[in-house]
PDB file of C-alpha atoms and ligand atoms in Angstrom:
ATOM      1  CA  UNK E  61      80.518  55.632 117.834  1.00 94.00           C
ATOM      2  CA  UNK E  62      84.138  57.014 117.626  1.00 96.00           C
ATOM      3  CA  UNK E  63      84.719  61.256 119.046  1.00 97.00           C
ATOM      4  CA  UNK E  64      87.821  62.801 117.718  1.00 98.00           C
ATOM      5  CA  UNK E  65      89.409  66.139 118.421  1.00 98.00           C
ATOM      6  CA  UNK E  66      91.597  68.676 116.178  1.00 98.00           C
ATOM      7  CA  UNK E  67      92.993  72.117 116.242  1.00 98.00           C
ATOM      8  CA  UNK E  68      94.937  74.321 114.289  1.00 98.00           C
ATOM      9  CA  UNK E  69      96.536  77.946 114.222  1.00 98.00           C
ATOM     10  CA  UNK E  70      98.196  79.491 111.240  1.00 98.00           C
ATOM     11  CA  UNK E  71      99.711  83.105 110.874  1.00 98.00           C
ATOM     12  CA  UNK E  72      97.647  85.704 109.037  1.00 98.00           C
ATOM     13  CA  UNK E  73     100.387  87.597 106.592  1.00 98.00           C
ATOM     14  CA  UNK E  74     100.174  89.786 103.826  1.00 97.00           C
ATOM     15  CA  UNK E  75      99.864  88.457 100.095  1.00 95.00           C
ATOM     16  CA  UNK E  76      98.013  85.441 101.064  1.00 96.00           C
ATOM     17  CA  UNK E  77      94.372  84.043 100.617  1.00 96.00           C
ATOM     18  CA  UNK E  78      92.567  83.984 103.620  1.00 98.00           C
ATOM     19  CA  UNK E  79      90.586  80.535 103.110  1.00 98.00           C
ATOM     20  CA  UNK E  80      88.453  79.217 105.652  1.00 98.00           C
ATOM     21  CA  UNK E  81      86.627  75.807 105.175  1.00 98.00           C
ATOM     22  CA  UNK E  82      87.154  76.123 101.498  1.00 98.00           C
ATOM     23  CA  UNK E  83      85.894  79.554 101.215  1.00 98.00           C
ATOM     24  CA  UNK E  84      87.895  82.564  99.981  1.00 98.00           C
ATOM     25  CA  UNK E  85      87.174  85.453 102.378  1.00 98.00           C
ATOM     26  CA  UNK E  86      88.320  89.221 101.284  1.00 97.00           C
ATOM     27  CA  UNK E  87      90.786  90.164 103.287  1.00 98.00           C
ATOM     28  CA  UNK E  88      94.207  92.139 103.177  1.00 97.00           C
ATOM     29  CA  UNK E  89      95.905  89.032 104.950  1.00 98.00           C
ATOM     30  CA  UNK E  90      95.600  85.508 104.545  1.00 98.00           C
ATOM     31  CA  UNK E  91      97.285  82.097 106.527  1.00 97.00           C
ATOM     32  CA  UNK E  92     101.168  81.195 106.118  1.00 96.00           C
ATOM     33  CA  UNK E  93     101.676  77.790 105.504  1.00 93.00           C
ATOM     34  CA  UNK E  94     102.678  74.826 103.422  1.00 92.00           C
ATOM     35  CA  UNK E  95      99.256  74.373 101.935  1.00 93.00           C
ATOM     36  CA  UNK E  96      96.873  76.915 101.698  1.00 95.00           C
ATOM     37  CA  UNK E  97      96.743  76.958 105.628  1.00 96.00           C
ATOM     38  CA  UNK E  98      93.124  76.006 106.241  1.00 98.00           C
ATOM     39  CA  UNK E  99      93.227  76.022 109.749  1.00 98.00           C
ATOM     40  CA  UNK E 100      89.600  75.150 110.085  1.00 98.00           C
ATOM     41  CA  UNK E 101      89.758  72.605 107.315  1.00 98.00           C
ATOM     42  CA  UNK E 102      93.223  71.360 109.119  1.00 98.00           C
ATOM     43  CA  UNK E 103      91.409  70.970 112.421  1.00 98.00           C
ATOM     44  CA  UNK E 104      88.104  68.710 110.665  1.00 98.00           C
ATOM     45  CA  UNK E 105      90.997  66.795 109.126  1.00 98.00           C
ATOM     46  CA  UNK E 106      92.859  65.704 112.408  1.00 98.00           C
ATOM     47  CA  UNK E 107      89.458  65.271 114.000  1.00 98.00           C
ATOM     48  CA  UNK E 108      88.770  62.911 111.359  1.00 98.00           C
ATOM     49  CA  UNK E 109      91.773  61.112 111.865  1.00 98.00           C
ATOM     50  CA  UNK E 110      91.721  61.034 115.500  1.00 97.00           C
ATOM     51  CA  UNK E 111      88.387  59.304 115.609  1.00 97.00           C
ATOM     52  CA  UNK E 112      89.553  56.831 113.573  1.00 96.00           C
ATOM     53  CA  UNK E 113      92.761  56.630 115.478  1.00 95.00           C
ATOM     54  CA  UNK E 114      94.497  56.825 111.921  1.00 95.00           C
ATOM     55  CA  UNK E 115      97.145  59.489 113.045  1.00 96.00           C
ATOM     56  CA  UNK E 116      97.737  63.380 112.389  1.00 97.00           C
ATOM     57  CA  UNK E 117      97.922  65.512 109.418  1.00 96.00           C
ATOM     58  CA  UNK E 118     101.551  66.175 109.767  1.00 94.00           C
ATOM     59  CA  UNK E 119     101.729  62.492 109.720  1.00 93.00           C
ATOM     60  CA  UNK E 120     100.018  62.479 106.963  1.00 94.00           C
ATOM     61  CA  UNK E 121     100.985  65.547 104.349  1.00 94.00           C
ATOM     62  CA  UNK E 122     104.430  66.166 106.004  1.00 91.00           C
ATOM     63  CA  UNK E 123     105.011  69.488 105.362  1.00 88.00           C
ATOM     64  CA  UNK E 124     108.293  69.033 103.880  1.00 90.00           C
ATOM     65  CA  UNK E 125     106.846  67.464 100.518  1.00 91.00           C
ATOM     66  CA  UNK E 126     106.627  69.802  97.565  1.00 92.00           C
ATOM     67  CA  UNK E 127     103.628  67.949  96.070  1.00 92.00           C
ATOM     68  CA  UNK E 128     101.639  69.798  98.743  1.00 92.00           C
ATOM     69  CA  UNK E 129     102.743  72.843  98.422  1.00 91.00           C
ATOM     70  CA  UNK E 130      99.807  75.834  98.005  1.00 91.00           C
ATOM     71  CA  UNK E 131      97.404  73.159  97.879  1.00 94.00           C
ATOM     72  CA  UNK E 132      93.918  73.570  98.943  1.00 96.00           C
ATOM     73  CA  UNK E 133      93.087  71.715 101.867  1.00 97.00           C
ATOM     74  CA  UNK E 134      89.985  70.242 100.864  1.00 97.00           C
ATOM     75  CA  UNK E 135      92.296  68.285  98.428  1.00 97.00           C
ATOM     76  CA  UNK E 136      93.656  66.877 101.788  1.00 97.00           C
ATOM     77  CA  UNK E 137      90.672  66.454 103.346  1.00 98.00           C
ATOM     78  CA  UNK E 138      89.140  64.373 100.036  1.00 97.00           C
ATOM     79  CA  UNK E 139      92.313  62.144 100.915  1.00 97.00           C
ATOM     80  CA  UNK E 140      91.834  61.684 104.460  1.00 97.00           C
ATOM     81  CA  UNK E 141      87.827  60.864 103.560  1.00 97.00           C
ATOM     82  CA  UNK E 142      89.328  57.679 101.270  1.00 96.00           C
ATOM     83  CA  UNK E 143      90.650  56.267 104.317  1.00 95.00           C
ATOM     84  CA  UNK E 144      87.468  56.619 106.271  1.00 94.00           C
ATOM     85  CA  UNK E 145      85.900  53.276 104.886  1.00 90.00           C
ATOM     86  CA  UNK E 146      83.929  51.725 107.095  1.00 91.00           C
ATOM     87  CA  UNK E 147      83.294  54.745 109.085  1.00 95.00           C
ATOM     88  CA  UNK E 148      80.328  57.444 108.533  1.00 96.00           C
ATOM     89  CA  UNK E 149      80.427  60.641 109.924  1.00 97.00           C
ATOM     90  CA  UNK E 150      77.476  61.844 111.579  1.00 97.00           C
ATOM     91  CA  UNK E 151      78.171  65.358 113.204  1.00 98.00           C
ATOM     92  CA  UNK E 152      80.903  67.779 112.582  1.00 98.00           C
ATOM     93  CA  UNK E 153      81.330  70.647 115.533  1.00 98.00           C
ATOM     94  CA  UNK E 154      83.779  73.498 114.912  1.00 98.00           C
ATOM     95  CA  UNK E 155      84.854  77.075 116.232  1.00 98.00           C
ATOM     96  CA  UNK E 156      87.296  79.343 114.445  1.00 98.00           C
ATOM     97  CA  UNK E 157      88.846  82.480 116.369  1.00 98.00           C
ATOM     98  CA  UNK E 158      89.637  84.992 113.954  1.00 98.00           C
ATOM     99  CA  UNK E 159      89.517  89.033 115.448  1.00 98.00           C
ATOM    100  CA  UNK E 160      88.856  90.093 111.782  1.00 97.00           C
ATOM    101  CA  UNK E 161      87.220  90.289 109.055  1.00 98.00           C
ATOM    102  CA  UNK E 162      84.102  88.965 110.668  1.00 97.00           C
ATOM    103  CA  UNK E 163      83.385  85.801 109.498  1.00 97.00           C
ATOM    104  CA  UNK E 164      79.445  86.083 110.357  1.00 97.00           C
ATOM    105  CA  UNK E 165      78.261  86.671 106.820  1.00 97.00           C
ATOM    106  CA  UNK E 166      80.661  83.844 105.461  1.00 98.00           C
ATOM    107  CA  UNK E 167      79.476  81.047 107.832  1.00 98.00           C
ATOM    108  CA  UNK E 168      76.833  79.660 105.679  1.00 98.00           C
ATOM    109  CA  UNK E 169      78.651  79.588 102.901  1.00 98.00           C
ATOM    110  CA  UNK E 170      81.437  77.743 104.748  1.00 98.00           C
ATOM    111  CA  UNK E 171      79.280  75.069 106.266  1.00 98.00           C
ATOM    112  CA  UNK E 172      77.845  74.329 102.672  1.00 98.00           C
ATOM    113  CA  UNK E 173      81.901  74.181 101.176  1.00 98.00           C
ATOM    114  CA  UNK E 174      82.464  71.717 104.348  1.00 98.00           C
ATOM    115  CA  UNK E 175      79.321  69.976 103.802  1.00 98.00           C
ATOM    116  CA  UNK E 176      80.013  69.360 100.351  1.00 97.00           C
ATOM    117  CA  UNK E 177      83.640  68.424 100.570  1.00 97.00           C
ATOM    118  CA  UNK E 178      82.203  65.655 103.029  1.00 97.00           C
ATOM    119  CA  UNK E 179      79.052  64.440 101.744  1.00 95.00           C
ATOM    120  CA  UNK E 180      76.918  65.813 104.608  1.00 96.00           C
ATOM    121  CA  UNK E 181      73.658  67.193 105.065  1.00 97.00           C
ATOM    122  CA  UNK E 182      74.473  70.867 106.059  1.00 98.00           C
ATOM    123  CA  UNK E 183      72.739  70.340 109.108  1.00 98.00           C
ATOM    124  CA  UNK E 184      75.251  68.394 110.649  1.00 98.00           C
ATOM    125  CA  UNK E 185      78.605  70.574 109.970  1.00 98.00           C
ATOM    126  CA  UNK E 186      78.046  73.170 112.675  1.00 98.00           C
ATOM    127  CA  UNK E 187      80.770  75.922 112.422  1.00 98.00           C
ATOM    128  CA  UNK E 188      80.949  78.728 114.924  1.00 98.00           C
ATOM    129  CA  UNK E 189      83.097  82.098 114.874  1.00 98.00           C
ATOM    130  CA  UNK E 190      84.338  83.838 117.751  1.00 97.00           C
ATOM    131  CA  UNK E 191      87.383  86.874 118.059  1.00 97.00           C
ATOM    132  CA  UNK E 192      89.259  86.718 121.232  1.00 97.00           C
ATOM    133  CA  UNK E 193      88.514  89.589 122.040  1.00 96.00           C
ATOM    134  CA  UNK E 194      91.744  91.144 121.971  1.00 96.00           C
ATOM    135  CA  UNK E 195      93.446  88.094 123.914  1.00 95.00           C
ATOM    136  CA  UNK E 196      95.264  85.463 123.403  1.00 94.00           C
ATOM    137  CA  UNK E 197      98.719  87.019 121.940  1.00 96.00           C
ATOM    138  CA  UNK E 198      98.419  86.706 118.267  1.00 97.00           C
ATOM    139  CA  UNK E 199      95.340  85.461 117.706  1.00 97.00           C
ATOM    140  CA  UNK E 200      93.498  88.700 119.797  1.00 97.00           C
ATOM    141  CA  UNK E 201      96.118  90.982 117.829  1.00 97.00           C
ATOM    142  CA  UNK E 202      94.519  89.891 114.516  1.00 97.00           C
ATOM    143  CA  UNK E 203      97.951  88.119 113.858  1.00 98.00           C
ATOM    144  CA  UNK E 204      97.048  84.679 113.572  1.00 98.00           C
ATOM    145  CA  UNK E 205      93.857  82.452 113.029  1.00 98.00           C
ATOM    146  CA  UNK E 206      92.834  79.044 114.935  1.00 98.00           C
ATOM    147  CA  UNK E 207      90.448  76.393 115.092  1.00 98.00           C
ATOM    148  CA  UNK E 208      89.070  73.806 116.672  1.00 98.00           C
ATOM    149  CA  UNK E 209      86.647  70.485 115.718  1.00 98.00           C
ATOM    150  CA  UNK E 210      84.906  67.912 117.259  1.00 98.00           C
ATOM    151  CA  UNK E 211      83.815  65.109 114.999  1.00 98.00           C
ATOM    152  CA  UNK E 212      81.487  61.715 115.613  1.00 98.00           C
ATOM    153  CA  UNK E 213      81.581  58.766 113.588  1.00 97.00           C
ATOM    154  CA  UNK E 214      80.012  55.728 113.545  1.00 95.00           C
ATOM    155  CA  UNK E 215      81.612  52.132 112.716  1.00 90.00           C
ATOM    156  CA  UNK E 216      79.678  50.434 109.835  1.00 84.00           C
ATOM    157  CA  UNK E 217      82.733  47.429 109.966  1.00 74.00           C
ATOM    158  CA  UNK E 218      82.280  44.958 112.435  1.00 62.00           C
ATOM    159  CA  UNK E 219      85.748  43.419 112.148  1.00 60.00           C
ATOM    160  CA  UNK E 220      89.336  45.127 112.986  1.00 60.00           C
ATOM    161  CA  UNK E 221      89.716  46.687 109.328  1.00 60.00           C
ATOM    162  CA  UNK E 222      93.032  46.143 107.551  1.00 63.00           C
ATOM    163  CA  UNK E 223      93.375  50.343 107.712  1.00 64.00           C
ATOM    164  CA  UNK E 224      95.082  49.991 111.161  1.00 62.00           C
ATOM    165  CA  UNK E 225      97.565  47.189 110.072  1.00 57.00           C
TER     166      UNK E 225
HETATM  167 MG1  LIG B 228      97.549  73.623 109.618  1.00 96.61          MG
END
């Protein structure tokens, strides 16, 4: 069994989708970034990669390249998922802190976008929503979005796979 770890923050700004796992949410702001700034999709993704000690999604998608400009993350995250041979994943764990819109009546549909993008029974893609409760400088002021993952695979290969050479 391998554990990895991600997290991301993006600015919320005016005249931008607010996507979260996949899912367009209604809202009068949305994330600044390079790609469509999926934080919680961003965070799964370098979770990914860190239990398979394959690097970071800056690495990765370096945000200097045009080609992924706007692009939605789960495009990314279908790439990072061809490098995972040999591993499967068996539990996904995630929070996002957003102060608003609520994301409470979105969360199902996000789990089934996630579960979908990744092959998974929607059982095992937990994601969980919390506000900062006014903390926590941007995030609190409803100025910026973040989020976190935890992710478990386990090894199928026996052998040290060419994917690290
Ligand atoms: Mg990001």
């Amino acid at each position: 069994m391998r554990i990895g770890t991600g997290w991301d923050i993006h600015p919320l700004i005016p005249q931008r989708p607010l996507v979260i796992g996949g899912v367009h949410i209604p809202y009068e702001k949305g994330e600044a970034g390079h790609s469509d700034g999926d934080a919680l999709v961003h965070a799964i993704i370098d979770a990914l990669l860190g239990a398979a000690a394959l690097g970071d999604i800056g690495t990765l998608f370096s945000p200097s390249d045009p080609q992924w400009q706007d692009i939605s993350s789960l495009v990314l995250l279908e790439l990072v998922l061809e490098k995972l041979t040999g591993f499967t994943i068996e539990h996904i764990d995630s929070t996002v802190v957003l102060e608003r819109p609520a994301l409470l009546p979105h969360i199902l549909s996000i789990r089934l976008s996630l579960a979908g993008a990744c092959r998974l029974a929607v059982e095992h893609i937990s994601v969980k929503a919390k506000t900062a409760e006014g903390l926590l400088g941007a995030i609190g002021a409803g100025e910026a979005v973040m989020a976190q993952a935890v992710v478990l695979l386990s090894d199928t290969q026996e052998t040290v796979p060419d994917r690290w050479l």
